[in-house]
Coordinates of C-alpha atoms in Angstrom, one line a residue:
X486 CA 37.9 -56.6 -2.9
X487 CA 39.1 -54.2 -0.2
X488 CA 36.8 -53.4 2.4
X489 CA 36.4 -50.2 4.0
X490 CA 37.9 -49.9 7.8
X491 CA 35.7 -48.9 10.5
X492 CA 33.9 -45.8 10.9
X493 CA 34.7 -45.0 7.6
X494 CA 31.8 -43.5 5.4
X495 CA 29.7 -45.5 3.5
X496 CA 29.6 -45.0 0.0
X497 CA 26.3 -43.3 -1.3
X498 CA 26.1 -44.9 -4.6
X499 CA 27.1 -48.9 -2.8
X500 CA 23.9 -47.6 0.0
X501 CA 21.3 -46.7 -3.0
X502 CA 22.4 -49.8 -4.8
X503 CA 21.7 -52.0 -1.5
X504 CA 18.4 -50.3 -0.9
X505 CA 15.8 -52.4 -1.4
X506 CA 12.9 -51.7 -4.2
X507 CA 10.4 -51.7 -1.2
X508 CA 11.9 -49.8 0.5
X509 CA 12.5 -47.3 -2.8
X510 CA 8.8 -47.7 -3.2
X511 CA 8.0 -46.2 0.1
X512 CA 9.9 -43.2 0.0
X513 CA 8.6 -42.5 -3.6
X514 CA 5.0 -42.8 -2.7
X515 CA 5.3 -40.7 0.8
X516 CA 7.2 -38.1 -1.3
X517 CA 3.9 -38.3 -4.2
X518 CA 1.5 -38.5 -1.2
X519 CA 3.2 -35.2 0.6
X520 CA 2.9 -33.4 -2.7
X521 CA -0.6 -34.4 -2.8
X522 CA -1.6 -32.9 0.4
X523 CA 0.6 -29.6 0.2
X524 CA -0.8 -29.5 -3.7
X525 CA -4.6 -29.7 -2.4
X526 CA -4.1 -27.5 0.6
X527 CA -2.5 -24.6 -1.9
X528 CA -5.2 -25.1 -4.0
X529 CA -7.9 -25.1 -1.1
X530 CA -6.7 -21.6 0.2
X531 CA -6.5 -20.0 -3.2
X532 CA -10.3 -21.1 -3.6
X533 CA -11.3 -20.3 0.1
X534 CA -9.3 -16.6 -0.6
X535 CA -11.9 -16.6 -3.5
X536 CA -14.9 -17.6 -2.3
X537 CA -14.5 -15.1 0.8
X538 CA -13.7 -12.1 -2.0
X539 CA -17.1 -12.9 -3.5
X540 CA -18.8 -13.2 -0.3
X541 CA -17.8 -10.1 0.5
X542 CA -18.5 -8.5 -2.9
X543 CA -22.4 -10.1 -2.9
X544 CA -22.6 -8.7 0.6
X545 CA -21.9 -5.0 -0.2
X546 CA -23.7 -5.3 -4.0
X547 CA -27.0 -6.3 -1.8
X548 CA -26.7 -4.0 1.0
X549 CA -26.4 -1.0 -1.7
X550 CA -28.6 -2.2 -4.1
X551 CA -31.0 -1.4 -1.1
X552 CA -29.9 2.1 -0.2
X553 CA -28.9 3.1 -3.7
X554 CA -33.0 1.7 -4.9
X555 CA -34.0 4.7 -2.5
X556 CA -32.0 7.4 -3.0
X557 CA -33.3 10.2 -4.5
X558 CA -30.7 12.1 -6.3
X559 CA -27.9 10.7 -8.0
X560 CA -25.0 8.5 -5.9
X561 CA -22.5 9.3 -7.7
X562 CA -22.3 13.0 -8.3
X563 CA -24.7 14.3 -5.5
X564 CA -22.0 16.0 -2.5
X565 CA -24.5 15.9 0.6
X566 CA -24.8 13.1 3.3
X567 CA -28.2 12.7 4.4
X568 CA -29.4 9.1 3.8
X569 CA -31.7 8.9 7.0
X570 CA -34.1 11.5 5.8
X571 CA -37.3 9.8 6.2
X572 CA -39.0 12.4 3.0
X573 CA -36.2 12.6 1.2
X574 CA -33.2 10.4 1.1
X575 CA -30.5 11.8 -0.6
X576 CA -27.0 10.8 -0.4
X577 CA -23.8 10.5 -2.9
X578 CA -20.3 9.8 -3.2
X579 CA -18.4 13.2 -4.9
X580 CA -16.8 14.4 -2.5
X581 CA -15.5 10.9 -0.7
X582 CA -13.9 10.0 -4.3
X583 CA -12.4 13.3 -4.6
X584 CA -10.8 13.6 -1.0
X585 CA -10.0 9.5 -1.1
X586 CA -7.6 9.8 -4.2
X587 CA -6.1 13.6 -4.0
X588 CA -5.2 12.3 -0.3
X589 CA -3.7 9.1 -1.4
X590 CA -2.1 10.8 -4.3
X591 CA -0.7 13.1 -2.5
X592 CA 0.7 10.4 0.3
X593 CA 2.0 8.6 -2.8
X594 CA 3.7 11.5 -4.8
X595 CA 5.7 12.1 -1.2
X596 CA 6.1 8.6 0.2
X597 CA 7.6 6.6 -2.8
X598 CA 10.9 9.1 -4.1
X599 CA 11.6 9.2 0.4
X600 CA 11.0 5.6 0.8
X601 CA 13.4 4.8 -2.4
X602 CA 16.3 7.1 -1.5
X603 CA 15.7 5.4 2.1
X604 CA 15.9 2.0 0.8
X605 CA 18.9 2.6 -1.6
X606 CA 20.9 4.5 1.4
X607 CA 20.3 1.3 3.7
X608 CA 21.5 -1.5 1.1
X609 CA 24.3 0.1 -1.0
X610 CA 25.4 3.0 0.9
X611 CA 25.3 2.9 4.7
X612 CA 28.0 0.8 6.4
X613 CA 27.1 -2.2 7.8
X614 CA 27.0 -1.0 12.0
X615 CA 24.0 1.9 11.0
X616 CA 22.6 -0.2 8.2
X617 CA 21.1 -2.8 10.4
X618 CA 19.7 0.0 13.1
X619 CA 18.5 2.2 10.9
X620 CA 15.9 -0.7 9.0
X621 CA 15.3 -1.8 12.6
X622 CA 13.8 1.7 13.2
X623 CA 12.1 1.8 9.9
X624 CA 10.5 -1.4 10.1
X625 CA 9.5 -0.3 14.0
X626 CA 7.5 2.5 12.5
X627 CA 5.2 0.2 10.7
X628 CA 3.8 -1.0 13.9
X629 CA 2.8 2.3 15.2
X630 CA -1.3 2.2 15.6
X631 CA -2.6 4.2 13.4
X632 CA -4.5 6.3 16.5
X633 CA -0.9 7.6 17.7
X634 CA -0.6 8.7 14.3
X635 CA -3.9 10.3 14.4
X636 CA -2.9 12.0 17.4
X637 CA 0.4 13.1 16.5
X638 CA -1.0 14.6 13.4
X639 CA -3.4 16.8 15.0
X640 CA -1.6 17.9 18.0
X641 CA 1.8 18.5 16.2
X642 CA 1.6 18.4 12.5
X643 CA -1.6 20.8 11.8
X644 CA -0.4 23.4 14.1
X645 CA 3.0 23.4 12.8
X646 CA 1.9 23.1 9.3
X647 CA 0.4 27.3 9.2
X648 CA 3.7 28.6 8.5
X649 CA 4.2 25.8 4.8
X650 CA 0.5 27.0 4.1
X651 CA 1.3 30.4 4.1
X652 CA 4.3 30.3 1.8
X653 CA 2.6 27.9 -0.8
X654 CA -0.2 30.6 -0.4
X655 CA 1.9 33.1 -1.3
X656 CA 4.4 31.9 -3.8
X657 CA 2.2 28.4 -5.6
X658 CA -1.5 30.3 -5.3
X659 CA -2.0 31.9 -8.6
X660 CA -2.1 27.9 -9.3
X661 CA -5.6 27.7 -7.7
X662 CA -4.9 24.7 -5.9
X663 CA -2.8 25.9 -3.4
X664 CA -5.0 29.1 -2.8
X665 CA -5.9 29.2 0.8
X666 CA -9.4 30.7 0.8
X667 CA -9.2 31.5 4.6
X668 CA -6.0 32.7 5.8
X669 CA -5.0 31.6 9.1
X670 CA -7.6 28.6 9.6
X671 CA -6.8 25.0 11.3
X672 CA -5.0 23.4 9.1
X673 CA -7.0 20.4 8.5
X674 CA -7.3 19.8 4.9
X675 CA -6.7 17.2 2.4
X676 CA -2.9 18.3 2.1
X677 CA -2.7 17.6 5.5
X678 CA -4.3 14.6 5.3
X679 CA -1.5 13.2 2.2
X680 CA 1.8 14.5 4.7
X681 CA 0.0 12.5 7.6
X682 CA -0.9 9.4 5.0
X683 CA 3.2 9.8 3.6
X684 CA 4.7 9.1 6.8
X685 CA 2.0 6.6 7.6
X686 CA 3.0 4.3 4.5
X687 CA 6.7 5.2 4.2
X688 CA 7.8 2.2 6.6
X689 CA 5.6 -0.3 4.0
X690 CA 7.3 0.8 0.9
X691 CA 10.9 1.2 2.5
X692 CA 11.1 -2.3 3.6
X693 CA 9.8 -4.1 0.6
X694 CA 12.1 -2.0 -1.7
X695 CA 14.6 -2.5 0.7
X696 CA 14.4 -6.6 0.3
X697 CA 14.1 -6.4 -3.2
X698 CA 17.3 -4.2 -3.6
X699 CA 19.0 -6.8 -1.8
X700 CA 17.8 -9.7 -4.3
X701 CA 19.7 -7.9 -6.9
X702 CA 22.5 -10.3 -8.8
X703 CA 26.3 -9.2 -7.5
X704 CA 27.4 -9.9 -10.4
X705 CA 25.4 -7.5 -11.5
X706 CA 26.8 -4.6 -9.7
X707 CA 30.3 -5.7 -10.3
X708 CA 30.1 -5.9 -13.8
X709 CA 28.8 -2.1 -14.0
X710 CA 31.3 -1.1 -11.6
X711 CA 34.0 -3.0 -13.5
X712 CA 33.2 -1.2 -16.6
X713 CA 33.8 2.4 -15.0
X714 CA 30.5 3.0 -13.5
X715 CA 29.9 4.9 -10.5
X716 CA 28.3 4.2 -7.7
X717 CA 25.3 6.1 -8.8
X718 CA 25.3 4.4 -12.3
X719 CA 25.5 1.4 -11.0
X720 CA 22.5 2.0 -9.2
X721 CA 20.4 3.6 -12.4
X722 CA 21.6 0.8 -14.9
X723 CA 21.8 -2.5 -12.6
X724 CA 19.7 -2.0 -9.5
X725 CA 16.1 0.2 -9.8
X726 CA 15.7 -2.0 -13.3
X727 CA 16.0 -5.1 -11.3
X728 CA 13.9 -3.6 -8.7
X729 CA 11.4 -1.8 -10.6
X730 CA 8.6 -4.7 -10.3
X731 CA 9.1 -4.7 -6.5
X732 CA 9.1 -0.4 -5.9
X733 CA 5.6 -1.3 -8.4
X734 CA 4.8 -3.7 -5.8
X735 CA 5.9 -2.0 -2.3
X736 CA 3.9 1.5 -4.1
X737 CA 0.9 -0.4 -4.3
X738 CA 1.0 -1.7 -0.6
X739 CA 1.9 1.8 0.6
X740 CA -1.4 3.6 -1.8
X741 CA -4.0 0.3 -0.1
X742 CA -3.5 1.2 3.5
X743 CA -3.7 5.1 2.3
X744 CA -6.7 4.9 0.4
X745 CA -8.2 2.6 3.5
X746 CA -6.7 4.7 6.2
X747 CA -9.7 5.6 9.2
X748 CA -8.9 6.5 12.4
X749 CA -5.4 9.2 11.7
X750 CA -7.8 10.7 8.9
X751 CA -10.9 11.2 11.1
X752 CA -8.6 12.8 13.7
X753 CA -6.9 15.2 11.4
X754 CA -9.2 16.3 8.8
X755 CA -12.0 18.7 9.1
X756 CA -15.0 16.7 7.4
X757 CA -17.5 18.7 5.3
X758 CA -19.7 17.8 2.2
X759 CA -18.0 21.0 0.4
X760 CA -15.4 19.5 -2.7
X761 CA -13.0 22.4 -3.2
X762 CA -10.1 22.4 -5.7
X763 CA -8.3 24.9 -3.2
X764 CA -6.6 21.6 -1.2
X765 CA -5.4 23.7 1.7
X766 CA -8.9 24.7 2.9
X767 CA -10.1 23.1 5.4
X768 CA -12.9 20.2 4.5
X769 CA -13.7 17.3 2.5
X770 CA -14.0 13.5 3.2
X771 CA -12.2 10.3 2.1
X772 CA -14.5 6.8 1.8
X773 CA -13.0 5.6 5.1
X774 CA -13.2 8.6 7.4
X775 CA -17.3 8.8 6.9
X776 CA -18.0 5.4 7.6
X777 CA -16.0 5.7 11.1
X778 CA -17.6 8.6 11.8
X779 CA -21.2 7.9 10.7
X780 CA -22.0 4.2 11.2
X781 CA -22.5 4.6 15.3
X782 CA -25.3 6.7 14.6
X783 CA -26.8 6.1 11.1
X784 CA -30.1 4.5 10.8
X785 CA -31.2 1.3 8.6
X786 CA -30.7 3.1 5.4
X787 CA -27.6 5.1 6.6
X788 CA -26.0 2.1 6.8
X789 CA -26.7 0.9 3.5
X790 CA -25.5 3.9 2.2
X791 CA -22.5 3.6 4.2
X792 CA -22.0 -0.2 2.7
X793 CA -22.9 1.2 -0.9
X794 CA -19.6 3.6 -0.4
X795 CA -17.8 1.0 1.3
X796 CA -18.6 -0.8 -2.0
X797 CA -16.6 1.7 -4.4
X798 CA -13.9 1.8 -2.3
X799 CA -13.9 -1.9 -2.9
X800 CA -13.9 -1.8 -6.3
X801 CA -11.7 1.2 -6.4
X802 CA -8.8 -1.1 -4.4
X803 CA -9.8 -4.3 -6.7
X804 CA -8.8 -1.9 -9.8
X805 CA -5.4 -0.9 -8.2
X806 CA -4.5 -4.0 -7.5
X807 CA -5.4 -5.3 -11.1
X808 CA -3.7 -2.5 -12.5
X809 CA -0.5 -2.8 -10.8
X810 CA -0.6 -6.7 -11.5
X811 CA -1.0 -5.1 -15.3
X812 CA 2.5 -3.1 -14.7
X813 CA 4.6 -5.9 -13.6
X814 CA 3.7 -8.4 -16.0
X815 CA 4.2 -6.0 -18.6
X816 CA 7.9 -4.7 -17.0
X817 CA 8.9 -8.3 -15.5
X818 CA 11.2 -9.1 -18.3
X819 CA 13.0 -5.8 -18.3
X820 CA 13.3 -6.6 -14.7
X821 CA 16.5 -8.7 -14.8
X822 CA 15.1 -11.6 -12.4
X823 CA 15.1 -13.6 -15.2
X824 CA 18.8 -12.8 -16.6

């Protein structure tokens, strides 16, 4: 039997042999007991995340149980705002719903195709050197307060948007929606309110896609290329297919901090109780903007009005989310992640 010379490394099979079985025993039950506690404190936060979801949910259900017990005409299709009429309370939710999803469909319609072609041209197409700056300054735009965005939007984007008003006047009216009533005004419509919301969640949607364009297999892209694909192909049959649950994902990011958005849209947009098709007129409200610019002054009842509309827009992102949940389960295994 040959013995190994100094310094020589000791054979892992000869060192598991020699350990001892209480020593074995240890390890194995520090191991069981580390699962243990990482398994309860998983499970802790996933009932804590829970139980504040329904705290917040009884909270808002009571408060507008209150308000909605007093109104006087109907919450959900009545346009005015006037919950701290002492004869006559009347208050509804129209016109927030309306303005809250054309503005966020309108961010989203603009937002997701930019922050795509954005993603793609930083991962498979720029070179390396103005890859990595070009995310840096995409990413840096996330952190931008949504005030300076607010501010931006009203001092440089609604002045400079009269001339794009005018020619969607004149060449997209006959389509009603892009009739501007009042040639000339401010504006600060709901159209403006979608660009503003675009840029806002652009950074959110470029970075996750981004990531998840990364994740795709190599061998992947090689095989398409090997088999006479272009560079665009490639891209169409190997990478947005793998990357289709994570655009799903970064999209519905992008659409909860539009339909959430406050301070950028109270800066920008011209709030009224008026719903009008015509989205360049000035006017309109989202779910977010009134509460900002209402609960300083509301009364007792105001405010339960205000937390009955904070309460749809609750239930409005709950249904999003649950949707988009729906969309990737139903598209995971097309997705290629499991290939």
């Amino acid at each position: 039997m040959t013995s190994s010379p100094p310094g020589a490394p000791r054979d892992t099979t000869e060192a598991s042999a020699t350990t001892s079985p209480r020593r074995r025993s240890s390890l194995q039950g520090n191991s069981r007991r580390g699962d243990s506690l990482f398994r309860g404190a998983s499970a802790g936060s996933g009932i804590l995340l829970l139980v504040i979801m329904a705290a917040i949910a009884g909270f808002l259900i009571y408060r507008s149980s209150i308000a909605i017990n007093k109104d006087t005409t109907s919450f959900l299709t009545t346009f005015e705002w006037d919950p701290d009429n002492i004869q006559k309370p009347s208050f509804g939710i129209a016109v927030l719903v309306f303005g809250t999803l054309v503005s966020a469909a309108i961010a989203m319609v603009i937002a997701v195709p930019v922050a795509i072609g954005i993603a793609l041209f930083i991962s498979h197409y720029a070179p390396r050197r103005i890859a990595q700056p070009f995310a840096y300054l995409v990413d840096l735009l996330a952190a931008v307060p949504s005030i300076i965005y607010g501010l931006w939007g009203a001092l440089f984007l609604v002045p400079h948007l009269g001339g794009l008003n005018s020619w969607l006047n004149d060449y997209l009216g006959w389509t009603y929606i892009f009739k501007v009533s009042h040639p000339g005004a401010p504006a600060r419509s709901l159209f403006t309110v979608g660009i503003l919301l675009a840029i806002m969640v652009l950074p959110i949607i470029t970075a996750v896609s981004r990531e998840v364009f990364r994740q795709v297999p190599r061998m992947h892209e090689e095989a398409a290329l090997a088999l006479g694909a272009t560079r665009w192909e490639m891209i169409r049959t190997a990478v947005l297919p793998f990357g289709r649950p994570g655009i799903i994902s970064a999209s519905m990011l992008g659409l909860g901090r539009a339909l959430g958005e406050t301070i950028a849209v109270a800066t920008v947009l011209s709030a009224s109780n008026v719903l009008s098709l015509h989205l360049l007129d000035a006017g309109g409200g989202t779910f977010a903007q009134n509460i900002a610019l209402k609960f300083g002054e509301a009364g007792s009842l105001g405010k339960d009005a205000l937390m009955a509309s904070g309460l749809v827009l609750f239930v409005i992102t709950l249904l999003v989310n649950g949707a988009a949940r729906m969309i990737i389960a139903r598209r995971k295994e097309y997705s290629g992640a499991n290939s």
